[in-house]
Every structure is written in structure tokens, then in C-alpha cells.
mmCIF file of C-alpha atoms and ligand atoms in Angstrom:
data_model
loop_
_atom_site.group_PDB
_atom_site.id
_atom_site.type_symbol
_atom_site.label_atom_id
_atom_site.label_comp_id
_atom_site.label_asym_id
_atom_site.label_seq_id
_atom_site.Cartn_x
_atom_site.Cartn_y
_atom_site.Cartn_z
ATOM 1 C CA MET O 1473 149.824 77.367 128.126
ATOM 2 C CA LYS O 1474 151.981 76.021 130.838
ATOM 3 C CA PRO O 1475 151.979 71.843 130.941
ATOM 4 C CA ASP O 1476 150.679 71.036 134.558
ATOM 5 C CA ILE O 1477 153.329 68.725 136.202
ATOM 6 C CA LEU O 1478 150.820 66.814 137.427
ATOM 7 C CA SER O 1479 151.153 64.621 134.098
ATOM 8 C CA LEU O 1480 154.688 63.817 135.394
ATOM 9 C CA ASN O 1481 155.932 60.982 136.677
ATOM 10 C CA LEU O 1482 158.696 59.711 139.464
ATOM 11 C CA ASP O 1483 161.706 58.919 136.139
ATOM 12 C CA GLU O 1484 160.484 62.516 134.145
ATOM 13 C CA ILE O 1485 160.201 64.467 138.132
ATOM 14 C CA ARG O 1486 163.758 63.366 138.588
ATOM 15 C CA SER O 1487 164.751 64.579 135.193
ATOM 16 C CA LEU O 1488 163.930 67.415 135.707
ATOM 17 C CA VAL O 1489 165.104 68.085 139.166
ATOM 18 C CA SER O 1490 168.314 67.127 137.337
ATOM 19 C CA GLU O 1491 167.853 69.609 134.441
ATOM 20 C CA LEU O 1492 167.097 72.254 136.678
ATOM 21 C CA GLY O 1493 171.214 71.385 138.618
ATOM 22 C CA GLN O 1494 168.774 70.195 142.385
ATOM 23 C CA PRO O 1495 170.131 67.783 144.772
ATOM 24 C CA LYS O 1496 167.918 63.706 143.416
ATOM 25 C CA PHE O 1497 166.391 63.993 147.357
ATOM 26 C CA ARG O 1498 164.574 67.495 145.633
ATOM 27 C CA ALA O 1499 162.670 64.709 143.246
ATOM 28 C CA ASP O 1500 161.208 62.545 145.926
ATOM 29 C CA GLN O 1501 160.433 65.757 147.696
ATOM 30 C CA LEU O 1502 158.523 67.841 145.270
ATOM 31 C CA TYR O 1503 156.716 64.193 144.432
ATOM 32 C CA ARG O 1504 155.632 63.672 147.356
ATOM 33 C CA TRP O 1505 153.837 67.415 148.249
ATOM 34 C CA LEU O 1506 152.738 67.177 144.237
ATOM 35 C CA HIS O 1507 150.686 63.225 145.016
ATOM 36 C CA VAL O 1508 151.265 62.337 148.870
ATOM 37 C CA SER O 1509 149.324 66.278 150.273
ATOM 38 C CA LYS O 1510 148.085 67.471 146.644
ATOM 39 C CA VAL O 1511 149.453 71.112 147.568
ATOM 40 C CA ALA O 1512 147.158 73.510 144.677
ATOM 41 C CA SER O 1513 150.625 75.760 144.383
ATOM 42 C CA PHE O 1514 154.789 75.862 144.068
ATOM 43 C CA LYS O 1515 154.584 77.947 147.319
ATOM 44 C CA GLU O 1516 153.004 75.771 150.135
ATOM 45 C CA MET O 1517 155.943 73.706 149.187
ATOM 46 C CA THR O 1518 158.278 75.361 152.425
ATOM 47 C CA ASN O 1519 160.936 72.970 152.485
ATOM 48 C CA LEU O 1520 161.931 73.881 148.607
ATOM 49 C CA PRO O 1521 164.305 76.069 147.481
ATOM 50 C CA ALA O 1522 163.008 79.522 146.826
ATOM 51 C CA LYS O 1523 164.879 79.365 143.615
ATOM 52 C CA MET O 1524 163.174 75.940 142.457
ATOM 53 C CA ILE O 1525 160.425 76.984 144.005
ATOM 54 C CA ALA O 1526 160.338 80.022 140.931
ATOM 55 C CA GLU O 1527 162.000 78.217 138.782
ATOM 56 C CA LEU O 1528 158.880 75.247 138.963
ATOM 57 C CA GLU O 1529 156.634 78.590 138.722
ATOM 58 C CA GLU O 1530 157.779 79.735 135.384
ATOM 59 C CA ARG O 1531 157.465 75.961 133.063
ATOM 60 C CA TYR O 1532 154.902 74.929 134.936
ATOM 61 C CA ILE O 1533 151.272 75.297 136.432
ATOM 62 C CA VAL O 1534 150.481 72.258 139.825
ATOM 63 C CA ASP O 1535 147.344 71.369 139.495
ATOM 64 C CA PRO O 1536 144.950 71.787 135.824
ATOM 65 C CA ILE O 1537 141.866 71.688 137.461
ATOM 66 C CA ARG O 1538 139.549 74.396 139.193
ATOM 67 C CA LEU O 1539 136.569 73.686 141.377
ATOM 68 C CA VAL O 1540 133.498 75.782 139.547
ATOM 69 C CA THR O 1541 130.821 74.564 141.385
ATOM 70 C CA TYR O 1542 128.895 71.207 142.970
ATOM 71 C CA GLN O 1543 125.648 70.211 143.446
ATOM 72 C CA GLU O 1544 124.765 67.276 146.041
ATOM 73 C CA SER O 1545 122.193 65.266 145.810
ATOM 74 C CA ALA O 1546 119.855 65.618 148.711
ATOM 75 C CA VAL O 1547 118.770 62.205 148.617
ATOM 76 C CA ASP O 1548 121.866 60.075 148.562
ATOM 77 C CA GLY O 1549 123.965 62.961 149.327
ATOM 78 C CA THR O 1550 125.712 62.412 145.699
ATOM 79 C CA ARG O 1551 127.835 65.386 144.593
ATOM 80 C CA LYS O 1552 128.776 66.389 141.496
ATOM 81 C CA TYR O 1553 131.737 68.291 140.731
ATOM 82 C CA LEU O 1554 131.760 70.663 137.727
ATOM 83 C CA PHE O 1555 135.572 71.396 137.005
ATOM 84 C CA ALA O 1556 137.154 73.842 134.652
ATOM 85 C CA LEU O 1557 140.465 73.262 132.503
ATOM 86 C CA PRO O 1558 143.753 75.884 132.353
ATOM 87 C CA ASP O 1559 142.062 76.347 128.408
ATOM 88 C CA GLY O 1560 138.937 77.235 130.136
ATOM 89 C CA ASN O 1561 136.764 74.135 129.068
ATOM 90 C CA LEU O 1562 135.361 72.343 131.072
ATOM 91 C CA ILE O 1563 134.451 68.857 133.004
ATOM 92 C CA GLU O 1564 132.668 66.508 135.166
ATOM 93 C CA SER O 1565 133.510 64.376 137.918
ATOM 94 C CA VAL O 1566 131.054 62.208 140.359
ATOM 95 C CA ARG O 1567 132.115 61.352 144.110
ATOM 96 C CA MET O 1568 129.236 58.469 145.061
ATOM 97 C CA ILE O 1569 128.949 57.583 149.334
ATOM 98 C CA TYR O 1570 128.415 53.928 149.081
ATOM 99 C CA HIS O 1571 128.475 51.663 152.246
ATOM 100 C CA HIS O 1572 131.686 49.974 151.767
ATOM 101 C CA GLY O 1573 133.189 53.692 150.564
ATOM 102 C CA ILE O 1574 133.748 56.683 148.744
ATOM 103 C CA SER O 1575 133.351 55.930 145.056
ATOM 104 C CA VAL O 1576 134.885 58.626 142.741
ATOM 105 C CA CYS O 1577 134.145 58.610 138.879
ATOM 106 C CA ILE O 1578 136.387 60.573 136.754
ATOM 107 C CA SER O 1579 135.912 61.594 132.747
ATOM 108 C CA THR O 1580 138.934 61.289 130.317
ATOM 109 C CA GLN O 1581 137.995 63.431 127.595
ATOM 110 C CA VAL O 1582 136.266 66.392 126.860
ATOM 111 C CA GLY O 1583 133.003 65.078 125.239
ATOM 112 C CA CYS O 1584 133.113 61.641 123.028
ATOM 113 C CA ARG O 1585 132.938 61.255 120.035
ATOM 114 C CA MET O 1586 131.503 57.873 120.267
ATOM 115 C CA GLY O 1587 127.642 58.649 119.600
ATOM 116 C CA CYS O 1588 126.417 56.448 121.714
ATOM 117 C CA VAL O 1589 122.371 57.187 121.100
ATOM 118 C CA PHE O 1590 121.451 57.098 124.797
ATOM 119 C CA CYS O 1591 124.392 58.949 126.367
ATOM 120 C CA ALA O 1592 124.255 63.181 126.578
ATOM 121 C CA SER O 1593 128.643 63.013 127.094
ATOM 122 C CA THR O 1594 128.558 62.209 123.034
ATOM 123 C CA LEU O 1595 125.844 65.389 122.549
ATOM 124 C CA ASP O 1596 128.099 67.692 121.081
ATOM 125 C CA GLY O 1597 131.615 65.049 120.325
ATOM 126 C CA LEU O 1598 134.890 65.195 121.294
ATOM 127 C CA LEU O 1599 136.529 68.424 122.158
ATOM 128 C CA ARG O 1600 140.251 66.650 123.458
ATOM 129 C CA ASN O 1601 141.784 63.739 125.463
ATOM 130 C CA LEU O 1602 142.252 64.741 129.249
ATOM 131 C CA THR O 1603 146.369 64.914 130.752
ATOM 132 C CA VAL O 1604 147.064 61.888 132.746
ATOM 133 C CA GLY O 1605 147.356 65.150 135.152
ATOM 134 C CA GLU O 1606 144.222 66.738 134.276
ATOM 135 C CA MET O 1607 142.709 62.900 135.366
ATOM 136 C CA LEU O 1608 144.613 62.751 138.539
ATOM 137 C CA GLY O 1609 143.634 66.209 139.659
ATOM 138 C CA GLN O 1610 139.348 65.593 139.325
ATOM 139 C CA VAL O 1611 140.745 62.942 141.904
ATOM 140 C CA TYR O 1612 143.127 65.414 144.368
ATOM 141 C CA ALA O 1613 140.555 67.906 143.416
ATOM 142 C CA ILE O 1614 138.009 65.630 145.410
ATOM 143 C CA ILE O 1615 140.070 64.390 147.999
ATOM 144 C CA ARG O 1616 140.907 68.099 149.166
ATOM 145 C CA HIS O 1617 136.733 69.389 148.877
ATOM 146 C CA THR O 1618 135.453 66.402 150.420
ATOM 147 C CA GLY O 1619 138.770 64.543 152.916
ATOM 148 C CA GLU O 1620 138.088 61.853 152.492
ATOM 149 C CA ARG O 1621 139.955 58.339 151.255
ATOM 150 C CA VAL O 1622 138.588 57.844 148.194
ATOM 151 C CA SER O 1623 138.903 53.846 147.829
ATOM 152 C CA ASN O 1624 136.416 52.798 144.697
ATOM 153 C CA LEU O 1625 137.501 54.476 141.273
ATOM 154 C CA VAL O 1626 135.905 54.027 138.091
ATOM 155 C CA MET O 1627 136.006 55.866 134.195
ATOM 156 C CA MET O 1628 132.860 55.800 133.577
ATOM 157 C CA GLY O 1629 132.414 59.964 133.354
ATOM 158 C CA CYS O 1630 132.912 61.808 129.681
ATOM 159 C CA GLY O 1631 134.823 60.161 127.077
ATOM 160 C CA GLU O 1632 135.732 56.694 125.598
ATOM 161 C CA PRO O 1633 139.028 55.477 128.088
ATOM 162 C CA MET O 1634 139.984 53.501 125.381
ATOM 163 C CA ASP O 1635 139.445 56.313 123.240
ATOM 164 C CA ASN O 1636 142.343 58.130 125.424
ATOM 165 C CA TYR O 1637 144.502 54.812 126.114
ATOM 166 C CA ASP O 1638 148.046 55.689 126.781
ATOM 167 C CA ASN O 1639 147.175 58.370 129.313
ATOM 168 C CA VAL O 1640 144.774 56.463 130.812
ATOM 169 C CA VAL O 1641 146.546 53.411 131.044
ATOM 170 C CA SER O 1642 149.300 56.132 132.673
ATOM 171 C CA PHE O 1643 146.711 57.162 135.386
ATOM 172 C CA VAL O 1644 145.662 54.195 136.721
ATOM 173 C CA ARG O 1645 149.391 53.112 137.233
ATOM 174 C CA ARG O 1646 149.807 56.303 138.409
ATOM 175 C CA ILE O 1647 147.055 56.928 140.771
ATOM 176 C CA SER O 1648 147.465 52.977 142.366
ATOM 177 C CA ASP O 1649 151.252 54.031 143.130
ATOM 178 C CA GLU O 1650 152.552 52.820 146.449
ATOM 179 C CA ASN O 1651 154.002 56.564 146.575
ATOM 180 C CA GLY O 1652 151.084 58.194 145.282
ATOM 181 C CA GLU O 1653 147.156 58.404 146.055
ATOM 182 C CA HIS O 1654 147.284 54.261 146.381
ATOM 183 C CA ILE O 1655 143.910 53.090 145.290
ATOM 184 C CA SER O 1656 144.057 49.268 144.149
ATOM 185 C CA GLN O 1657 143.802 48.270 140.665
ATOM 186 C CA ARG O 1658 141.158 46.319 142.217
ATOM 187 C CA ASN O 1659 138.782 48.929 143.983
ATOM 188 C CA ILE O 1660 139.091 50.723 139.727
ATOM 189 C CA THR O 1661 137.654 50.028 136.474
ATOM 190 C CA VAL O 1662 137.177 51.041 133.336
ATOM 191 C CA SER O 1663 134.303 51.041 131.530
ATOM 192 C CA THR O 1664 134.314 51.191 127.715
ATOM 193 C CA CYS O 1665 131.705 51.115 124.324
ATOM 194 C CA GLY O 1666 134.503 48.404 123.078
ATOM 195 C CA LEU O 1667 137.522 49.127 121.235
ATOM 196 C CA VAL O 1668 139.062 45.577 119.726
ATOM 197 C CA PRO O 1669 142.215 46.154 119.436
ATOM 198 C CA LYS O 1670 142.878 48.594 123.131
ATOM 199 C CA ILE O 1671 141.392 45.631 124.833
ATOM 200 C CA ARG O 1672 143.583 43.352 122.876
ATOM 201 C CA GLN O 1673 146.514 45.675 123.878
ATOM 202 C CA LEU O 1674 144.634 46.025 128.038
ATOM 203 C CA LYS O 1675 145.035 42.523 128.352
ATOM 204 C CA ASP O 1676 148.931 42.412 128.239
ATOM 205 C CA GLU O 1677 149.670 45.647 130.829
ATOM 206 C CA ASN O 1678 149.160 43.053 133.760
ATOM 207 C CA LEU O 1679 146.434 45.544 135.317
ATOM 208 C CA GLN O 1680 144.745 44.591 138.082
ATOM 209 C CA ILE O 1681 141.719 46.536 136.810
ATOM 210 C CA THR O 1682 138.464 44.978 136.793
ATOM 211 C CA LEU O 1683 137.134 45.963 132.812
ATOM 212 C CA ALA O 1684 133.589 47.032 132.411
ATOM 213 C CA ILE O 1685 131.980 46.079 128.483
ATOM 214 C CA SER O 1686 129.082 48.260 127.350
ATOM 215 C CA LEU O 1687 126.591 45.552 125.834
ATOM 216 C CA HIS O 1688 123.273 47.351 125.562
ATOM 217 C CA ALA O 1689 122.231 44.544 123.329
ATOM 218 C CA ALA O 1690 122.127 40.453 122.312
ATOM 219 C CA ASP O 1691 123.341 41.031 119.016
ATOM 220 C CA ASP O 1692 124.618 43.306 116.217
ATOM 221 C CA GLU O 1693 121.147 44.677 114.505
ATOM 222 C CA LYS O 1694 120.212 46.736 118.105
ATOM 223 C CA ARG O 1695 123.682 47.018 119.286
ATOM 224 C CA LYS O 1696 124.525 48.792 115.583
ATOM 225 C CA ALA O 1697 120.827 50.714 116.296
ATOM 226 C CA LEU O 1698 122.030 52.102 120.098
ATOM 227 C CA MET O 1699 125.851 52.332 119.745
ATOM 228 C CA PRO O 1700 127.844 53.245 116.559
ATOM 229 C CA VAL O 1701 130.692 51.350 117.887
ATOM 230 C CA ALA O 1702 129.186 48.027 116.711
ATOM 231 C CA ARG O 1703 129.109 49.192 112.882
ATOM 232 C CA VAL O 1704 132.651 48.941 113.561
ATOM 233 C CA TYR O 1705 133.494 45.892 115.720
ATOM 234 C CA SER O 1706 131.021 42.052 115.631
ATOM 235 C CA ILE O 1707 129.614 41.980 119.246
ATOM 236 C CA ASP O 1708 131.903 38.467 118.803
ATOM 237 C CA GLU O 1709 134.928 40.506 117.503
ATOM 238 C CA LEU O 1710 134.700 41.799 121.016
ATOM 239 C CA LEU O 1711 133.246 38.921 122.780
ATOM 240 C CA THR O 1712 135.962 37.036 121.464
ATOM 241 C CA ALA O 1713 138.739 39.802 122.746
ATOM 242 C CA CYS O 1714 137.083 40.250 125.947
ATOM 243 C CA ARG O 1715 137.865 36.608 126.630
ATOM 244 C CA GLU O 1716 140.808 36.862 125.924
ATOM 245 C CA TYR O 1717 141.010 39.847 128.531
ATOM 246 C CA TYR O 1718 139.740 36.932 130.989
ATOM 247 C CA ASP O 1719 142.199 34.377 129.982
ATOM 248 C CA GLU O 1720 145.233 36.702 130.329
ATOM 249 C CA ASN O 1721 144.917 38.209 133.460
ATOM 250 C CA LYS O 1722 142.032 36.435 135.185
ATOM 251 C CA ARG O 1723 140.267 39.369 136.611
ATOM 252 C CA ARG O 1724 135.840 38.919 136.136
ATOM 253 C CA LEU O 1725 134.744 41.386 133.423
ATOM 254 C CA THR O 1726 131.338 43.030 134.097
ATOM 255 C CA PHE O 1727 129.577 43.926 131.327
ATOM 256 C CA GLU O 1728 126.958 47.219 131.354
ATOM 257 C CA TYR O 1729 122.773 46.800 129.805
ATOM 258 C CA GLY O 1730 121.136 50.021 129.889
ATOM 259 C CA LEU O 1731 118.103 48.355 129.198
ATOM 260 C CA VAL O 1732 115.852 50.908 126.944
ATOM 261 C CA ARG O 1733 112.391 50.629 127.285
ATOM 262 C CA GLY O 1734 110.652 48.863 124.182
ATOM 263 C CA GLU O 1735 113.983 48.654 122.329
ATOM 264 C CA ASN O 1736 115.925 46.000 124.692
ATOM 265 C CA ASP O 1737 114.147 45.048 127.682
ATOM 266 C CA SER O 1738 111.854 41.734 126.783
ATOM 267 C CA GLN O 1739 112.075 38.709 127.932
ATOM 268 C CA ALA O 1740 113.102 37.108 125.470
ATOM 269 C CA TYR O 1741 116.058 39.890 125.148
ATOM 270 C CA ALA O 1742 116.792 38.310 128.130
ATOM 271 C CA GLU O 1743 117.641 34.585 126.743
ATOM 272 C CA LYS O 1744 118.944 36.205 123.883
ATOM 273 C CA LEU O 1745 121.668 38.054 126.180
ATOM 274 C CA GLY O 1746 121.985 35.245 128.800
ATOM 275 C CA LYS O 1747 122.985 32.249 126.178
ATOM 276 C CA LEU O 1748 125.587 35.122 123.999
ATOM 277 C CA LEU O 1749 127.705 35.649 127.580
ATOM 278 C CA ASN O 1750 126.960 31.243 127.983
ATOM 279 C CA LYS O 1751 128.954 30.616 124.715
ATOM 280 C CA TYR O 1752 132.399 32.324 125.481
ATOM 281 C CA PHE O 1753 132.202 32.593 129.920
ATOM 282 C CA ASP O 1754 131.375 29.592 132.127
ATOM 283 C CA HIS O 1755 130.230 32.923 134.822
ATOM 284 C CA THR O 1756 129.279 36.109 134.688
ATOM 285 C CA HIS O 1757 128.462 39.167 135.683
ATOM 286 C CA VAL O 1758 125.458 41.869 134.226
ATOM 287 C CA ASN O 1759 124.983 45.123 135.786
ATOM 288 C CA LEU O 1760 122.445 46.586 134.452
ATOM 289 C CA ILE O 1761 121.190 50.196 134.974
ATOM 290 C CA PRO O 1762 117.219 51.157 134.005
ATOM 291 C CA ILE O 1763 118.354 53.889 131.423
ATOM 292 C CA ASN O 1764 119.376 57.636 133.372
ATOM 293 C CA PRO O 1765 116.694 60.132 131.109
ATOM 294 C CA VAL O 1766 118.688 62.361 128.980
ATOM 295 C CA LYS O 1767 116.968 65.261 127.494
ATOM 296 C CA GLU O 1768 117.634 65.615 123.922
ATOM 297 C CA ARG O 1769 117.047 62.252 124.107
ATOM 298 C CA ASN O 1770 113.341 60.447 124.060
ATOM 299 C CA TYR O 1771 114.358 57.114 125.386
ATOM 300 C CA ASN O 1772 112.509 55.779 128.362
ATOM 301 C CA ALA O 1773 113.845 53.542 131.410
ATOM 302 C CA THR O 1774 112.180 49.499 131.617
ATOM 303 C CA GLU O 1775 109.909 49.918 134.324
ATOM 304 C CA THR O 1776 110.805 48.309 138.022
ATOM 305 C CA ALA O 1777 108.935 45.397 137.576
ATOM 306 C CA ALA O 1778 110.570 44.183 133.686
ATOM 307 C CA VAL O 1779 113.626 45.393 135.209
ATOM 308 C CA TYR O 1780 113.654 42.897 138.236
ATOM 309 C CA ALA O 1781 111.910 40.087 135.923
ATOM 310 C CA PHE O 1782 114.832 40.800 133.623
ATOM 311 C CA GLN O 1783 117.182 39.836 135.773
ATOM 312 C CA LYS O 1784 115.346 36.825 136.718
ATOM 313 C CA LYS O 1785 115.960 35.685 132.968
ATOM 314 C CA LEU O 1786 119.417 35.678 133.094
ATOM 315 C CA GLU O 1787 119.794 33.924 136.503
ATOM 316 C CA LYS O 1788 118.018 31.649 134.832
ATOM 317 C CA PHE O 1789 121.294 31.042 132.948
ATOM 318 C CA GLN O 1790 123.576 31.222 136.026
ATOM 319 C CA ILE O 1791 124.965 34.855 135.574
ATOM 320 C CA ASN O 1792 124.969 37.472 138.268
ATOM 321 C CA ALA O 1793 123.049 40.038 137.352
ATOM 322 C CA THR O 1794 122.642 43.179 139.036
ATOM 323 C CA ILE O 1795 120.739 46.051 138.995
ATOM 324 C CA ARG O 1796 122.670 49.763 139.020
ATOM 325 C CA ARG O 1797 121.183 51.943 141.985
ATOM 326 C CA GLU O 1798 120.475 55.571 140.484
ATOM 327 C CA ILE O 1799 121.830 58.004 142.339
ATOM 328 C CA GLY O 1800 122.809 61.156 141.894
ATOM 329 C CA ARG O 1801 119.752 61.326 139.103
ATOM 330 C CA ASP O 1802 118.630 64.478 141.001
ATOM 331 C CA ILE O 1803 121.041 66.155 139.510
ATOM 332 C CA ASP O 1804 121.681 64.885 136.716
ATOM 333 C CA GLY O 1805 124.599 62.777 137.523
ATOM 334 C CA ALA O 1806 123.995 59.167 136.841
ATOM 335 C CA CYS O 1807 125.508 57.305 134.614
ATOM 336 C CA GLY O 1808 125.020 58.904 130.384
ATOM 337 C CA GLN O 1809 123.594 62.508 132.131
ATOM 338 C CA LEU O 1810 127.459 63.730 132.455
ATOM 339 C CA ARG O 1811 128.242 66.225 129.579
ATOM 340 C CA ARG O 1812 130.347 67.998 127.640
ATOM 341 C CA ARG O 1813 130.489 72.803 128.679
ATOM 342 C CA TYR O 1814 132.449 75.235 127.348
ATOM 343 C CA SER O 1815 133.204 77.858 130.154
ATOM 344 C CA GLU O 1816 132.895 81.365 127.327
ATOM 345 C CA GLY O 1817 130.130 83.555 128.420
ATOM 346 C CA ASN O 1818 130.084 81.237 131.894
ATOM 347 C CA PRO O 1819 130.309 83.531 134.581
ATOM 348 C CA GLU O 1820 131.213 81.255 137.858
ATOM 349 C CA SER O 1821 134.163 80.295 135.895
ATOM 350 C CA GLU O 1822 136.082 83.270 134.723
ATOM 351 C CA THR O 1823 137.980 83.655 137.652
ATOM 352 C CA PHE O 1824 139.259 80.829 137.397
ATOM 353 C CA LYS O 1825 141.066 81.414 133.843
ATOM 354 C CA LYS O 1826 144.573 81.834 134.170
HETATM 355 N N1 SAH V 680 132.521 55.929 127.356
HETATM 356 C C1 SAH V 680 132.552 54.698 128.603
HETATM 357 C C2 SAH V 680 132.515 55.090 129.363
HETATM 358 C C3 SAH V 680 131.433 56.053 130.159
HETATM 359 S S1 SAH V 680 129.522 55.893 130.553
HETATM 360 C C4 SAH V 680 131.623 53.372 128.208
HETATM 361 O O1 SAH V 680 130.498 53.990 127.233
HETATM 362 O O2 SAH V 680 131.736 52.190 128.605
HETATM 363 C C5 SAH V 680 129.491 54.532 130.741
HETATM 364 C C6 SAH V 680 128.480 53.769 131.294
HETATM 365 O O3 SAH V 680 127.674 54.260 131.250
HETATM 366 C C7 SAH V 680 128.304 52.468 130.022
HETATM 367 O O4 SAH V 680 128.142 51.429 130.795
HETATM 368 C C8 SAH V 680 127.566 53.762 129.105
HETATM 369 O O5 SAH V 680 126.694 52.959 128.409
HETATM 370 C C9 SAH V 680 126.357 53.717 130.292
HETATM 371 N N2 SAH V 680 125.167 54.942 130.643
HETATM 372 C C10 SAH V 680 125.861 56.369 128.461
HETATM 373 N N3 SAH V 680 124.402 56.820 129.048
HETATM 374 C C11 SAH V 680 123.370 56.373 129.998
HETATM 375 C C12 SAH V 680 121.827 56.597 130.468
HETATM 376 N N4 SAH V 680 121.504 57.492 129.750
HETATM 377 N N5 SAH V 680 121.689 56.108 131.591
HETATM 378 C C13 SAH V 680 122.609 54.925 131.819
HETATM 379 N N6 SAH V 680 123.579 54.219 131.716
HETATM 380 C C14 SAH V 680 124.192 55.102 129.919
#
């Protein structure tokens, strides 16, 4: 299978152009077609010589993302896109409308191997990592489809970003690059279930992104019951790494806390969480997520009144707690509802197979 050219950075494009015996300026032209004009085929690159186009076509595909279908929420206009990859796998991305602009949520892996008990993305395990081009391609496909400018990006779709570390870091650099789409790193959130060594590594990458930590519990026992990753890293190890990350980057972290009815949503838990976070941070931000239903799982969201009570309790600890607006739930496009799917036998995606 041919690799996707979107994955190449500018230096790699330059080497390719020189390998093809083309003058240097062709590299900038090619890069612009790919990352500014975002064309989906080499044929559309009208200022490149035919010979170069033919040679590129022989070696690469332009765009690894094919739009299969999309659903739009009747409630809030959220769109969930189903995209086919060159190997026939299917991934999902979500485009949301907020008052401050358009936000896109992308997937970082086909499936996920982290096993969080309330999440649909992990039900069938991990198939593979996405390439840099497949991550860029999700954003570009949505831009092409809507004609909108994307101001915010969240890496909260299928997959664990820190389990695809190199590609995710390259992707962040590329999507924020001024020669490309140029989404400010400050408007990019990477969400992780807490792979401690990777958080340590990320600390030294000098990125301006927001790091979101899926915490979901205030003690190891409860966290282990909800997230298998907690059996490997204790909450203390995780929060120590988070503190080091903060000290190095001075970027506020967000802690995500999914409220599961009867599991982790009592007033006592709120108090425990408040005390825990205050041990490591002076002021911190908690994003409360009433858990979204996943049909294979038997977890329910906390009732609204209890969500507000939990928030109020955290505020007593000087913690800024926000409640995530559950948008896109009617199209299964909300947090934890995205899933891995195959195209085999899926007539919609047959036409996109190369
Ligand atoms: N693997 C990464 C990012 C993907 S999930 C991570 O764990 O952070 C993005 C967020 O959605 C995470 O905080 C995740 O815990 C949360 N989530 C998973 N399943 C959910 C569900 N059913 N309802 C609400 N949030 C969920």
C-alpha cells in the first residue's frame, strides 16, 4: 500500500523533491497544495509539471481520509463524520459549534487498548496507530466539507494519544505550523488516561497545548475499578508527573472527571477529589462529564442535581469546576461514544477502497 504524502514534514518534502530531480521551489509549492489548499489529488496541483505529478502518484496517495458519511445532531448541529482509511478501517471525528468558534475532535488510533470500563472506543481493542497524515486528514476533510475555519482542536476521539506519542507530537507541530493550517497550540487539547512516562516526555517538548488528564477517581482503588491504567500508575505518580509538567510549561492542566451514578459521584468523593488536587496544585480546573451511555455497558450518568452539588463542593476547595455540555449525544458523537468499526461488508465504504 502506498504511504500518504500528508505525513511528510517540510524537510521530508524537500528531500523528496530533490530525489525527483526537481528544483527547490517545488517543495514549497507542493507543501502549499497539501497543507494550505488541501487538495485531495495530485492532479489538482496545476502549477507542478506533469512528470512530477506522475512520479508522485506512483509513490504516494495524497489524502488517506475518505468521507464515508456524516450525521448531524438535530439538537445542536454537531456533526459526526465517518471516515475510511486506505486499509479499509473506519474512524470517527466530530465537529462542534461553540460560541467561540468551531471545535474539531479527532481520533488518534483505530480502537484503543486502555480498557476504561465506561468507554465505547476500547470495546474491540486496538488495531493500529493513526499516521500523522491520517490525523491531519481528519481536520482537512472537515474543513473541506464545511468550508469553516477550525479554531479549536481536541484529541479526545478514539484512541489514547500518548500511546501514539511520536505521531501525535508531530501532528501537533504540523497542524500549528504557520506554513500550514496554523491552529494555535493554545487551542489544542491533548487528553490522556495518564501514561506517566509519556507525560514526562511531553513535558520537554516545549508545546503550548492544554494537557487534559482523565482522572475519574480520587483514590487508587476506585480508579483501578474504572481504568485498568491505574493498576500501572498510582494517582500519586500521575499527579506528581502532572505537577512537573506544570512547573516546566506553566500551562494549566485540566482534570476530566466522568460522573458515574453511584460510583464516584457522592459528596464524600467530591471532598476527596478537592483535597487530593489541592495537595498538588493551588488552583486547578476540573471538567465534570456526566458519563454518556454506551449500550454494551451498564453505567449511568449522575443526575443533574447531584452534578451541580459535586461542582459546588469542589468550588469550596477553590477548584474551578465546569460541567461539560453534552453535545452530539443524539448521534452517539459525545465523549466515550466513538467506536472502532470495520468497512468489511459495509457497502458504504466499498467505493472508497483503492
Ligand atoms: N484516551 C484519552 C482520550 C480519549 S477519551 C483519554 O482517556 O483521555 C476523551 C474523554 O472522554 C476522556 O476523559 C474519557 O475518559 C472520557 N470518556 C470515555 N468514555 C466516556 C463516556 N461514556 N462518557 C463520558 N466521557 C467518557
